Every structure is written in C-alpha cells, then in structure tokens.
XYZ file of C-alpha atoms in Angstrom:
694
model
C 1.589 12.359 -17.867
C 2.406 8.482 -16.216
C 6.339 8.007 -15.283
C 6.676 4.798 -17.336
C 4.598 5.974 -20.412
C 7.030 7.174 -23.016
C 7.255 10.742 -24.069
C 8.408 10.020 -27.652
C 7.934 6.730 -29.551
C 9.919 6.160 -32.797
C 8.824 2.665 -34.509
C 10.453 1.432 -37.401
C 10.901 4.834 -39.364
C 12.255 5.224 -42.715
C 13.184 8.642 -43.415
C 14.210 9.597 -47.936
C 14.870 11.938 -49.658
C 14.389 12.430 -52.912
C 16.397 14.095 -56.261
C 16.809 13.726 -59.716
C 18.615 10.179 -59.345
C 15.623 9.355 -57.485
C 14.983 8.132 -53.580
C 17.777 7.894 -51.053
C 16.830 6.208 -48.071
C 18.605 8.297 -45.390
C 17.479 6.351 -42.491
C 15.934 2.384 -42.558
C 13.876 1.076 -39.789
C 14.398 3.158 -36.726
C 12.985 2.415 -34.020
C 13.453 4.188 -30.348
C 11.246 5.390 -27.358
C 12.186 7.836 -24.695
C 10.721 8.589 -21.140
C 10.022 11.892 -19.482
C 13.770 12.873 -17.764
C 15.959 10.005 -19.787
C 18.687 10.800 -21.380
C 19.887 8.905 -25.028
C 22.501 9.426 -27.378
C 22.669 8.466 -30.921
C 26.555 8.142 -32.130
C 28.075 6.973 -35.561
C 30.513 8.776 -38.129
C 29.506 12.186 -40.373
C 26.337 10.694 -42.741
C 24.633 7.883 -41.005
C 21.691 9.776 -40.093
C 21.754 11.279 -36.944
C 20.768 14.608 -37.824
C 18.499 13.444 -40.055
C 16.236 11.625 -37.445
C 16.267 14.801 -35.238
C 14.963 16.507 -38.468
C 12.438 13.495 -39.037
C 10.881 14.240 -35.410
C 10.874 17.805 -35.718
C 9.036 17.226 -39.020
C 11.725 20.139 -40.793
C 12.778 17.975 -43.567
C 12.401 20.701 -46.110
C 11.227 19.999 -49.547
C 12.793 16.879 -50.755
C 12.384 14.733 -47.465
C 9.844 12.958 -46.323
C 8.634 10.069 -43.971
C 8.191 7.185 -45.950
C 7.292 4.720 -43.249
C 7.202 3.860 -39.612
C 5.783 6.493 -37.044
C 6.853 9.151 -34.644
C 4.206 9.861 -31.919
C 4.708 12.018 -28.905
C 2.341 12.650 -26.091
C 0.684 9.919 -28.002
C 0.139 12.290 -30.821
C 0.709 11.058 -33.906
C 3.706 13.316 -35.728
C 3.133 12.718 -39.249
C -1.254 13.507 -38.847
C -0.091 17.098 -37.784
C -0.969 20.617 -39.042
C 1.393 22.925 -40.536
C -0.201 25.508 -37.478
C -0.030 22.800 -34.904
C 3.815 21.488 -36.103
C 4.603 25.109 -35.396
C 2.927 25.300 -32.458
C 5.037 22.229 -31.228
C 8.449 23.550 -32.131
C 10.095 25.672 -29.772
C 7.367 24.987 -26.486
C 7.034 21.128 -26.124
C 9.961 20.261 -29.034
C 13.350 22.443 -28.870
C 16.358 21.224 -30.883
C 20.113 22.904 -29.796
C 21.937 22.495 -33.786
C 25.535 22.116 -34.725
C 26.497 25.360 -36.311
C 24.738 28.098 -34.128
C 25.150 30.689 -37.299
C 22.279 28.415 -39.136
C 19.785 29.016 -36.390
C 20.577 32.456 -35.183
C 19.360 35.679 -38.021
C 22.119 37.650 -38.654
C 20.126 40.488 -39.013
C 18.358 40.684 -35.626
C 19.553 41.228 -32.169
C 19.848 38.432 -29.564
C 17.077 40.389 -27.275
C 14.700 40.036 -30.311
C 15.403 36.374 -31.026
C 15.577 35.684 -27.410
C 11.791 37.299 -26.143
C 9.487 36.519 -29.029
C 10.485 32.733 -28.078
C 8.240 32.926 -24.723
C 6.194 35.876 -26.206
C 5.221 33.875 -29.777
C 4.645 30.310 -27.281
C 2.801 31.798 -23.852
C 1.673 34.450 -24.909
C 3.639 37.125 -22.107
C 4.600 40.416 -21.948
C 8.201 41.929 -23.520
C 9.060 43.150 -20.307
C 8.272 39.430 -18.611
C 10.624 37.871 -21.758
C 13.466 40.429 -21.523
C 13.518 39.136 -17.771
C 13.029 35.548 -18.614
C 16.073 35.798 -20.979
C 18.573 37.596 -18.794
C 18.246 34.725 -16.609
C 18.388 32.119 -19.086
C 21.657 33.997 -19.968
C 22.974 33.528 -17.309
C 21.978 30.429 -16.645
C 24.091 29.176 -19.785
C 27.244 31.359 -18.139
C 27.360 34.393 -20.423
C 29.091 37.238 -18.703
C 26.982 40.635 -18.809
C 23.667 39.426 -19.883
C 22.008 42.892 -20.545
C 25.501 43.463 -22.873
C 24.698 40.240 -24.766
C 20.755 41.200 -25.740
C 22.175 44.362 -27.208
C 24.190 42.450 -29.487
C 24.070 40.950 -33.243
C 25.231 37.299 -33.478
C 28.432 38.438 -35.427
C 29.701 39.940 -32.498
C 29.311 36.791 -30.442
C 32.159 34.141 -29.997
C 30.828 30.803 -31.654
C 31.050 29.456 -28.070
C 28.655 32.764 -27.354
C 26.824 32.115 -30.082
C 25.732 28.130 -29.188
C 25.203 28.841 -25.696
C 22.537 32.065 -27.101
C 20.987 28.969 -29.240
C 21.147 26.914 -26.001
C 19.730 29.322 -23.982
C 16.903 29.698 -26.607
C 15.906 26.198 -26.688
C 15.577 26.287 -22.959
C 13.222 29.002 -23.015
C 9.890 27.762 -22.953
C 11.073 24.486 -21.001
C 10.438 21.840 -23.646
C 9.275 18.645 -22.887
C 11.773 17.173 -24.990
C 15.088 18.701 -26.239
C 17.435 17.773 -29.416
C 20.731 18.012 -29.103
C 22.826 18.180 -32.441
C 26.560 18.531 -31.145
C 25.708 21.179 -28.811
C 29.071 21.359 -27.789
C 31.408 21.134 -30.462
C 32.323 24.811 -31.108
C 32.733 25.103 -26.659
C 35.759 25.131 -24.370
C 36.102 21.666 -22.682
C 35.627 23.765 -19.207
C 32.685 25.534 -21.051
C 31.174 22.369 -22.547
C 31.376 20.797 -18.420
C 29.320 23.342 -17.359
C 27.283 23.765 -19.868
C 26.429 19.745 -19.812
C 25.795 20.047 -15.686
C 23.639 22.919 -16.982
C 21.403 20.890 -19.341
C 21.319 17.357 -17.103
C 19.786 20.389 -13.728
C 17.018 21.408 -15.724
C 16.302 18.462 -16.712
C 15.532 16.672 -13.782
C 13.909 19.488 -12.396
C 11.497 20.423 -15.418
C 11.914 16.302 -16.814
C 13.013 17.351 -19.520
C 13.830 13.792 -22.103
C 17.193 14.375 -23.842
C 18.218 13.587 -27.188
C 22.312 13.779 -27.954
C 23.737 13.825 -31.133
C 27.364 13.522 -30.737
C 30.264 11.665 -31.941
C 31.926 12.227 -28.508
C 31.411 8.797 -27.053
C 32.731 10.625 -23.472
C 30.771 12.747 -23.125
C 27.540 10.741 -24.235
C 28.992 8.196 -21.714
C 28.583 11.531 -18.659
C 24.927 12.989 -20.182
C 23.160 9.314 -20.976
C 21.019 6.875 -19.835
C 21.233 4.676 -23.039
C 23.152 4.802 -26.443
C 22.317 3.854 -29.816
C 25.066 3.423 -32.092
C 23.652 4.282 -35.861
C 25.788 3.045 -39.209
C 24.638 3.770 -42.358
C 20.627 4.863 -41.700
C 20.639 1.993 -39.660
C 20.803 1.066 -35.786
C 23.335 -1.370 -35.434
C 23.750 -1.819 -31.408
C 21.866 -0.341 -28.673
C 21.311 -0.285 -25.206
C 22.342 1.148 -21.405
C 25.233 2.611 -21.360
C 27.392 0.434 -19.039
C 26.290 -2.796 -21.697
C 27.323 -0.987 -24.601
C 30.075 1.033 -22.805
C 31.372 -2.363 -20.980
C 30.314 -5.119 -23.556
C 29.932 -3.887 -27.132
C 28.883 -6.832 -29.260
C 29.649 -5.312 -33.017
C 32.645 -5.009 -34.959
C 31.111 -1.065 -35.669
C 30.779 -0.410 -31.917
C 34.945 -2.248 -31.084
C 36.414 -0.317 -33.728
C 35.356 3.433 -32.219
C 36.073 2.603 -29.507
C 39.313 1.754 -31.385
C 39.832 5.240 -32.494
C 39.400 6.876 -28.899
C 42.356 8.264 -27.080
C 42.268 7.212 -23.642
C 44.394 8.290 -20.477
C 46.315 4.837 -20.588
C 46.841 5.010 -24.401
C 50.432 5.172 -25.529
C 51.192 6.625 -28.601
C 54.024 3.992 -29.344
C 53.421 0.848 -27.862
C 49.674 0.761 -28.771
C 48.452 3.417 -31.542
C 44.966 4.285 -32.526
C 43.411 1.912 -34.920
C 41.089 3.943 -37.357
C 38.542 2.262 -39.189
C 39.224 1.502 -42.604
C 37.392 2.305 -45.495
C 34.444 4.578 -46.372
C 31.201 4.916 -45.237
C 28.936 3.707 -47.901
C 26.356 6.459 -49.647
C 23.080 5.599 -48.883
C 21.911 4.499 -52.412
C 25.142 2.141 -52.420
C 24.941 0.324 -49.838
C 26.158 -3.379 -50.247
C 23.543 -6.479 -49.713
C 23.407 -8.006 -46.471
C 25.198 -6.095 -43.081
C 26.297 -2.457 -44.377
C 29.527 -2.853 -42.220
C 30.582 -5.846 -44.213
C 33.647 -3.916 -46.757
C 34.805 -2.362 -43.463
C 34.456 -5.268 -40.906
C 37.504 -7.796 -40.082
C 34.997 -10.524 -39.070
C 32.923 -10.173 -42.260
C 32.241 -13.874 -43.712
C 31.087 -13.965 -47.104
C 27.844 -15.990 -47.814
C 27.111 -15.634 -44.277
C 27.339 -11.567 -43.710
C 26.267 -10.625 -47.252
C 23.212 -12.957 -47.842
C 20.066 -11.229 -46.363
C 19.329 -8.131 -44.072
C 20.113 -8.373 -40.650
C 17.942 -7.602 -38.033
C 18.143 -6.646 -34.600
C 18.450 -9.194 -32.187
C 18.726 -9.123 -28.392
C 22.486 -9.658 -26.964
C 22.506 -12.115 -24.094
C 19.825 -13.201 -22.669
C 20.097 -11.597 -19.331
C 21.146 -7.807 -20.415
C 17.485 -5.842 -20.689
C 17.172 -3.620 -24.183
C 20.971 -4.546 -25.382
C 20.782 -5.541 -29.316
C 22.944 -5.708 -31.575
C 22.312 -5.737 -35.815
C 25.391 -8.555 -35.984
C 25.062 -12.402 -37.052
C 28.490 -12.982 -35.686
C 28.583 -11.547 -32.618
C 28.495 -14.969 -30.930
C 31.314 -15.601 -32.884
C 34.195 -13.293 -31.806
C 36.358 -13.226 -29.114
C 35.321 -10.156 -27.898
C 38.559 -8.806 -25.940
C 40.703 -11.107 -27.344
C 41.195 -9.662 -31.019
C 42.521 -6.809 -31.320
C 42.815 -4.981 -34.809
C 46.888 -4.774 -35.378
C 48.147 -1.536 -35.709
C 51.902 -0.873 -37.510
C 54.137 0.645 -34.896
C 57.155 2.666 -37.049
C 60.683 1.675 -35.708
C 61.335 4.976 -35.161
C 58.690 5.559 -32.730
C 60.743 3.424 -30.410
C 63.440 6.201 -30.353
C 62.372 9.192 -28.332
C 65.372 10.977 -28.546
C 65.008 14.787 -30.101
C 67.233 16.703 -31.722
C 67.957 20.466 -31.599
C 66.317 23.382 -30.555
C 64.171 24.779 -33.910
C 62.077 27.445 -32.094
C 62.678 29.378 -28.740
C 60.295 32.269 -27.939
C 61.663 34.629 -24.854
C 59.556 36.953 -23.678
C 57.160 37.243 -26.030
C 54.316 40.214 -25.895
C 51.614 40.910 -28.157
C 48.897 43.618 -28.292
C 46.546 45.255 -30.008
C 45.733 48.983 -29.426
C 41.757 49.932 -28.805
C 40.989 53.291 -29.345
C 38.111 54.923 -27.358
C 37.040 58.203 -29.335
C 34.468 59.119 -27.047
C 34.865 62.845 -25.887
C 35.587 62.100 -22.119
C 37.960 59.892 -23.682
C 39.949 62.857 -26.059
C 39.902 65.212 -22.751
C 41.471 62.804 -20.047
C 43.992 62.186 -22.954
C 43.239 58.328 -22.326
C 41.816 56.972 -25.820
C 43.851 53.827 -25.974
C 43.741 50.515 -24.056
C 45.340 47.228 -24.910
C 44.260 43.859 -25.334
C 46.997 41.909 -24.084
C 46.864 38.760 -26.123
C 50.291 37.313 -25.223
C 52.111 38.452 -22.377
C 55.718 37.212 -21.770
C 55.976 33.632 -23.646
C 58.709 31.444 -23.043
C 59.177 28.068 -24.258
C 61.303 26.610 -27.118
C 60.628 23.039 -29.060
C 63.010 20.881 -30.757
C 63.543 19.054 -33.821
C 60.969 15.886 -34.042
C 59.119 17.609 -30.823
C 55.262 17.956 -30.541
C 54.645 20.665 -28.420
C 51.190 21.299 -27.487
C 49.471 24.531 -26.490
C 45.980 24.207 -24.673
C 43.269 26.620 -23.098
C 40.219 28.256 -23.833
C 38.842 30.143 -26.462
C 40.780 33.995 -25.680
C 43.252 32.272 -24.374
C 45.931 33.276 -27.083
C 46.916 30.090 -28.154
C 45.700 31.038 -32.343
C 47.536 34.671 -31.994
C 50.813 33.536 -30.808
C 50.531 31.052 -33.812
C 49.465 34.201 -36.341
C 52.875 35.677 -34.667
C 54.464 32.716 -35.807
C 53.250 32.479 -38.749
C 53.737 36.410 -39.870
C 50.615 37.010 -40.126
C 51.229 39.620 -37.108
C 54.434 40.437 -35.544
C 55.076 40.595 -31.552
C 54.689 44.117 -29.606
C 57.808 42.583 -27.599
C 60.515 39.792 -26.948
C 62.204 37.414 -29.216
C 61.111 34.555 -31.293
C 63.726 32.332 -32.946
C 63.370 29.521 -35.256
C 66.411 27.734 -37.163
C 68.858 30.588 -35.006
C 66.911 33.324 -37.023
C 65.287 36.371 -34.911
C 61.389 36.378 -37.139
C 58.805 37.781 -34.435
C 59.434 41.529 -35.765
C 59.152 39.675 -39.489
C 55.548 39.876 -41.060
C 54.985 37.143 -43.840
C 55.944 39.713 -46.338
C 59.509 40.308 -45.766
C 60.270 36.384 -45.024
C 62.558 34.487 -47.260
C 60.535 32.042 -49.474
C 62.782 29.150 -47.884
C 61.946 30.780 -43.763
C 58.076 30.795 -45.251
C 58.139 26.427 -46.639
C 60.103 25.586 -43.503
C 56.909 27.174 -41.550
C 53.599 25.767 -42.598
C 50.239 25.649 -40.597
C 47.220 22.972 -40.980
C 44.255 24.714 -40.117
C 40.951 23.895 -38.177
C 38.429 24.258 -41.015
C 39.864 23.172 -44.100
C 36.345 24.241 -46.080
C 38.040 28.480 -45.333
C 41.524 27.676 -46.912
C 40.563 25.561 -50.119
C 40.292 27.524 -53.106
C 37.145 25.677 -54.265
C 37.806 26.397 -57.982
C 41.228 24.906 -58.093
C 42.120 20.333 -57.706
C 43.615 19.107 -55.020
C 46.913 18.774 -57.391
C 46.458 22.505 -57.937
C 46.665 23.567 -54.371
C 49.499 21.203 -53.301
C 51.750 21.928 -56.710
C 51.609 25.567 -56.180
C 53.452 25.292 -52.940
C 55.824 22.955 -54.591
C 56.426 25.945 -57.056
C 56.336 28.660 -55.118
C 59.226 27.429 -52.285
C 61.660 26.321 -55.381
C 61.017 22.907 -54.139
C 60.847 21.425 -57.892
C 60.116 23.681 -61.472
C 59.759 21.096 -63.752
C 56.164 20.231 -64.745
C 56.708 16.294 -64.579
C 59.122 16.533 -61.295
C 56.184 18.778 -59.513
C 53.563 16.276 -60.539
C 55.481 13.638 -58.915
C 55.979 15.445 -55.595
C 52.217 15.920 -55.960
C 51.568 12.148 -56.430
C 53.847 10.954 -54.010
C 52.578 13.797 -50.960
C 48.907 12.048 -51.873
C 50.367 8.775 -51.313
C 52.400 10.477 -47.793
C 48.772 11.436 -46.549
C 47.219 8.057 -47.852
C 44.591 9.332 -50.733
C 44.287 7.274 -54.241
C 46.637 9.411 -57.325
C 43.503 10.351 -58.743
C 42.327 12.740 -56.150
C 44.603 15.301 -57.567
C 42.630 16.168 -60.538
C 39.550 16.491 -57.951
C 38.011 19.473 -56.910
C 37.261 20.363 -52.958
C 33.874 19.835 -52.985
C 34.071 16.307 -54.036
C 35.787 15.279 -50.796
C 34.770 14.613 -47.469
C 35.931 16.418 -44.138
C 38.623 14.162 -43.666
C 39.776 13.996 -46.653
C 40.218 17.686 -47.130
C 42.100 18.029 -43.803
C 44.650 15.747 -45.432
C 44.398 17.932 -48.293
C 45.252 20.691 -46.206
C 48.207 18.141 -44.604
C 49.971 17.089 -47.693
C 50.125 21.205 -48.616
C 51.771 22.002 -45.360
C 54.333 19.331 -45.708
C 54.786 20.135 -49.734
C 57.548 23.134 -48.948
C 59.601 20.097 -46.931
C 58.961 22.225 -43.305
C 60.976 22.027 -40.293
C 57.721 23.081 -38.267
C 54.335 22.815 -38.816
C 51.734 24.273 -36.511
C 48.449 22.671 -36.411
C 45.643 24.570 -35.046
C 42.669 22.562 -33.930
C 43.141 20.270 -36.673
C 40.808 17.608 -36.204
C 37.749 19.199 -33.790
C 35.611 19.061 -36.175
C 36.253 15.308 -37.555
C 34.309 12.244 -36.773
C 36.696 9.976 -33.823
C 37.682 7.587 -36.912
C 38.433 10.069 -38.975
C 40.442 12.123 -36.342
C 42.289 9.010 -35.265
C 43.612 8.412 -39.024
C 44.961 12.642 -39.193
C 46.204 12.064 -35.657
C 47.945 8.655 -36.427
C 48.879 10.582 -40.448
C 50.258 13.433 -38.202
C 52.580 11.399 -36.151
C 53.489 9.375 -39.150
C 55.141 12.255 -41.112
C 56.721 13.613 -38.275
C 58.443 10.470 -37.633
C 59.694 10.350 -41.746
C 60.559 13.959 -41.815
C 62.194 14.296 -38.528
C 59.196 17.536 -38.323
C 58.347 19.960 -34.967
C 54.947 20.124 -34.975
C 53.080 22.820 -32.887
C 49.802 21.221 -31.685
C 46.910 23.633 -30.777
C 43.721 22.696 -29.252
C 41.432 22.525 -26.419
C 40.574 18.464 -26.475
C 43.059 17.091 -23.994
C 42.656 14.104 -24.855
C 44.166 14.575 -27.975
C 46.904 15.897 -26.522
C 47.468 13.205 -24.112
C 48.251 11.378 -26.476
C 49.801 12.911 -29.523
C 51.969 15.533 -27.228
C 55.611 15.123 -25.928
C 55.587 18.406 -23.953
C 52.292 20.596 -23.020
C 51.575 24.486 -22.435
C 48.550 25.117 -20.357
C 47.416 29.250 -21.155
C 44.696 31.483 -19.929
C 44.143 34.980 -20.122
C 47.504 35.347 -22.910
C 49.961 34.320 -20.065
C 51.272 30.218 -19.161
C 50.179 29.018 -16.288
C 51.848 25.340 -16.229
C 53.968 24.025 -18.714
C 56.260 20.667 -18.644
C 56.092 16.792 -20.082
C 52.918 15.359 -20.476
C 53.574 13.206 -17.796
C 54.108 15.755 -15.606
C 50.738 17.912 -16.994
C 48.764 14.972 -16.238
C 49.778 14.122 -12.555
C 50.027 16.466 -9.502
C 51.335 18.862 -8.568
C 49.067 20.715 -10.867
C 48.108 24.317 -11.676
C 44.342 24.775 -10.333
C 43.543 25.635 -13.606
C 45.363 22.598 -15.406
C 43.503 21.092 -12.486
C 39.659 22.219 -13.617
C 40.696 21.519 -17.550
C 41.965 17.989 -16.817
C 38.402 17.476 -14.475
C 36.566 18.858 -17.621
C 37.921 16.079 -20.281
C 35.478 13.556 -21.306
C 36.362 10.437 -21.220
C 34.677 7.270 -22.797
C 35.550 4.592 -20.617
C 33.663 3.588 -17.517
C 36.450 2.308 -15.840
C 38.009 5.824 -15.145
C 36.877 8.017 -12.459
C 37.329 11.651 -12.406
C 37.408 14.543 -9.699
C 34.844 17.124 -10.399
C 35.462 20.544 -10.693
C 33.455 23.104 -12.772
C 34.981 26.201 -12.853
C 32.311 28.927 -11.537
C 32.353 32.533 -14.094
C 33.638 33.267 -17.011
C 36.874 34.204 -19.113
C 37.523 37.805 -18.129
C 37.878 40.466 -20.217
C 40.820 40.985 -22.617
C 40.449 44.597 -21.998
C 40.055 44.322 -18.173
C 42.340 41.798 -17.302
C 42.452 41.229 -12.920
C 45.711 42.349 -11.471
C 47.634 39.839 -9.967
C 46.954 36.032 -11.000
C 44.840 36.231 -14.092
C 43.228 33.524 -12.842
C 43.196 34.655 -9.453
C 38.590 35.378 -10.403
C 37.657 32.097 -10.846
C 40.469 29.991 -9.063
C 38.499 27.623 -6.337
C 41.827 27.230 -4.320
C 42.466 31.171 -3.903
C 44.774 32.225 -1.092
C 43.121 35.769 -0.545
C 44.764 39.706 -0.757
C 48.312 38.102 -2.364
C 46.631 35.976 -6.048
C 44.792 39.697 -6.444
C 48.003 42.079 -6.063
C 51.110 40.012 -7.625
C 51.827 38.373 -10.165
C 52.966 34.597 -9.134
C 56.168 33.114 -8.941
C 56.868 30.590 -11.635
C 57.629 27.316 -9.340
C 59.672 24.344 -10.691
C 59.070 21.108 -9.104
C 61.061 19.383 -11.455
C 64.182 20.922 -14.327
C 61.293 20.865 -17.021
C 58.049 21.835 -15.075
C 56.805 25.043 -14.169
C 53.859 26.125 -12.033
C 53.027 29.616 -11.876
C 51.171 29.687 -8.522
C 51.629 31.991 -5.245
C 49.892 28.225 -3.725
C 53.328 26.576 -1.673
C 54.431 23.749 -4.117
C 54.206 21.660 -1.061
C 50.546 21.957 -0.840
C 50.322 21.575 -4.930
C 51.946 18.082 -4.267
C 49.020 16.997 -1.998
C 46.559 16.841 -4.967
C 44.901 13.939 -5.148
C 45.034 12.778 -8.696
C 41.972 14.109 -11.333
C 41.895 11.034 -13.718
C 42.212 7.900 -12.151
C 42.348 4.660 -14.364
C 41.284 1.145 -13.212
C 44.112 -0.855 -12.377
C-alpha cells in the first residue's frame, strides 16, 4: 500500500443510538484520515463520542447503534458493505482494539493462554505450539514477569495493570495494520505506562501500524501522537498537528482543557486550576449553534447561537489546523485568562500541630505453603512484607502525598491507618492516641469520625439503593454530629453546598449522577464527621481533566476552610506536584525518599524518584524531560531482593553493596531523606529531570 494513501478514511460520519425516546445522535459529521505508521489522538471529556467513534470503526455498536450518515473506508473498502464473516476476519487481524476496561475484554472463565493463542490460530491458521510461543514472546514484550506462569492464570488472578498489559498483548499478536487504543494506560502506573507507550511506538514503526489513541490525558497524547482531534458533544471542535494545537489552541474548549491541567510550573496558591464550568450537554439536549456555548466565556448571543458552526481553517499558513468557532479571530488568545478565586487562607503556609506520627510501622501478611515438602522442612510460612519500617509524620492543614507503583504498599498503609488492618509492629499515633493495633471495631465513634477516607472508585462505595442525602445523613448520625432530623437535613444541605452540588441532589440515587458528581458525594460523606484527617486514595485518577481539576480544587478549598490534614495516595505525580506540601516515595513497602514537594522535584534524587519523574506525561511542548525507562518488573513481595529493594531495576546500581546491605538514609537537608548507597555528592550532580521553558 502506498505510504501516502490513507489507511483509514472517515468522511462526515454520523453515528446514532436508538432508544425508546427515539434517535440519539452520538457523533455528528466526524471526518478523519489516517496513514500507515501515523498516530492520531482523540481527546475530550467522557460522553463526547470518542469511544463511539472507535466502536463505529470496528462496526461493533450493538443492536441499537448504527451508521446513519457518512462513510468509513479501510484500505479502500467501505466498512458498511462488509458482511458479518468479513468483519469477523478483519477484527483482530487487521484492526485491533485495546479497551479501557480490561475485564470487559477478557473471558473470566478461560485461562490467559487459551485467550491469547486463539488469536493467531484463528486469523493466521498456525499451530497451537507456535501460537503459544508467540504469546510468550508478546507477554515478555509488554514486560509481564514470568510469562510461562502468566499463561496458566485466570484474569481474576491478575492485577488491573497486568490485565491491561494482557489485553495490549492480545491486540498486538497478529501485527494489525490499525490499532485503536481506548484509554490504554488508565490502569497502569506511570513507569509501566512509559514502557508500554514506548513499546507500542516501537511496534508501530516496525510494522507500520497506524494508531488511534483515545484519551483524556493530554500529556500522553503530546508524547505519542502526530496529530490531535479535540471532540466536544459528538463533534470535532479543533484538529491539527500536535505543535499547532498545543502551541496555539484556537477554540475556547481546548483552552479550557489546558487550564485544567497541573503543569510543573503551576502554583496551587498563586494560580489555581480553573475547571470548565457547567456540564457536557446530553446528546438530545444540544443547544442551538455552538454546542460549547453555554459553558463558553466568549459566547456572544445572536452570533454563536445563530446557526450550526462548521470546521474552518485556522491561520491560512497552518496546514490542517481547523476549528469550530466563529469568534476565534476576535479572542485575544494568551492574554485573557479565566478568573480563579484564591482563598485568603491560601496565602498562609503555616502548619499546625502534629496530627499523625508513624514510627517504624510494619505490616506483614503470612502466606502458608501447604505442600508436603514445606510440612517436612517446617518452613511452611512465608511473609509478604507489604510495609517495612515506615516512619513519617503529618501536621494539621498539611497535604502529604504517598506515591509509588502498584504493589508498593500505599493502600496497605491506608488500610492499617483506617483500622481495616492492624499493624504487625511499630507505632501509629493519631491525635495523641496509639491506633496501630486497634481494628476499626475497637475504635470509638470519635476516632472513626475524625479519620475518614475518599475512595478511588465511588461506584464501589455508594449503595445504589440509598439516596445521596441518605449516604451523608447516615455519617452525621453515626458519629454523633447531629441527631435532630431537621438539623441533620440542614447539615446535609450545607455539605452539598460545600462540594458545589445542588441541594435537590439529596433525593437522587447514585445512578443518576456522573462520575465526578459521585466523587463529590464521596467527599461530602468523608467530611460529614468533621474529620481531623482525610485519606484520599487515588480520588481523581478515573476522572476527566476538567472534573479532576474541580475535585482537586474542592479538596483544597475544604482543607483550607476546616484545617483538615490530607493524606493523598496517588501514582499521578502531576497532580501530586500541584497538590502536596510533602511527598513520600515508596517502593516495595519501603520509603525511598521523602521531603517537601520542591525537594522531591529537584536534584538530588533517589534513582527511583528520578525514574518516576521522567515517566510523568506533561501537556506542555516547551517542557523537556530526561528519558529514563525502568527495565524489568516490580519484584515479588514474597521474595524481595536482599539489600536495597530497588537494586534489581536501578540504572545507577553501584555493585555488591546494593545487593548485600540496606542503604542508609542520607539527609541533604533536615527534612529531606534519601535511602541510597550512592554518595550524596554524586546524587547532587544529577541533571534536573524536568526542565520548563525559560
């Protein structure tokens, strides 16, 4: 196929779903051209139609979805004219897709081996042994440890990140010409994400595979794509090369997305994030004229709502840069910034008394080997050392972030702190009381109310049969904040005001709320008991950037108003850089580095911190990063390395001393600790990982 001939041509595509209420137009007049080896990003908020486009390309829209206009041509063939048999042959061999939710793509009743080998056997007719060999190779390519053992497992026996890598491996098995990736790295750590993105890019170059990335992570799109299409409410509202769109965005919505992203230079006090106001309109409730009009700061009545707005070229000299805005010539881009209110309390950086003190805390889980050999040798018990000698503290109104890869022990510590687990050894003092050995059942209502948690997935923590007001009121009554029904109701309303939700949401059920609204309910519930500390476990990782900005600012506003201590658990160092006062970097249950946010983001670094910083996707083309990709996988917690836990992956390993001895904690400053054998003088010589434009 000619390199200049488009592999995929989409022209004026319209996709609709049919419901009892009638036709719902999900995507309107979508056009895209994609050549072999080219990568294009689709970005926008949830519900804008990104995934629907991918499903339309795959011709997999279910019984109630269909193409109602336009065309999709793959290698010159009209996809609408293909038979069911031809589509089955095409899917998986020439067009493959990586889905956002890996468990939706994996059969829970079949082993990984069965699901992987059937792809080349079905599409290429090769033998089972040859297919198995290729499956092992591709699992090693996506950096899954012990590929042979991985093949023997069922999907539920893998972590979310491992499941996602299996799905990526499955998509790559037959070297497809076109690969559709729907949020392919959402469930992955930043270090794994960096490795997978590099792997996909290498395979794309090797086989000439065209890539269509669907993501709300603009930093990822900047790193992996040649062009980008910004979608809003079923339409492309801006498209162009990465340089054009990221350097000179010309649609107010694109500008709004960039204002929601915490960049390395962002200051949470001087320049807070500005979430896009309002909500994405439902497909059957789109406004007249510009769909973004009701949320746009540059809306002009009689002009923006007069008629449907077409895509038109922007800047005559710019090739392929288009926008769907009638006022892009009038707006003084870069000079007008959305207003953000900086609370008075933000000016003060004073921290209060110590609220939490953790000293040499350990959490071990016994694992019993019931084999005959273990019984004879009397070595039938091994221990998973989830947390090993953790020591740190947190003060009133301070935000302390715990970062690290999945399996490093972040969430285990949160469970011990909340009383869902008890510590094996060491001390945890909260508000002057020892709670490390107290389970949640042994704690007083006052202790329970003063230590609350915001969970990663609100869907799993909100009872679908209880109203929003019922969830919040239960906490108020349970912890003795109020007992009078009228006062309870009034406090529910005040908490809804606090998290910026309408009061009539008190009567709604969780299913009637968006993901961001559910997370706000989770925050309101966490603050209902007047807590001294809130533990937030990945509270924004599953949210769009606009909702993420709103929830992040909300947490900070409430913290300032109530003087709450926030323990923020995350692997997203962009959000951590913006939100945290101090950062603790964990690896395999141990603290590798701790210090203020500025200290962690500047040399000297621990080699692991250095790798984490290098893996951050940054949505700014003027920021440069040093390229560091960690080799290998996180070691097994059942058989951790001797000496420094990071020695098996460390690019700066000194030698035998790293394998024999635990590293000492070196202190560049009083509050900054680095657990490493490399002399401090050498660590100070490290070049900054992230360099912002001057």
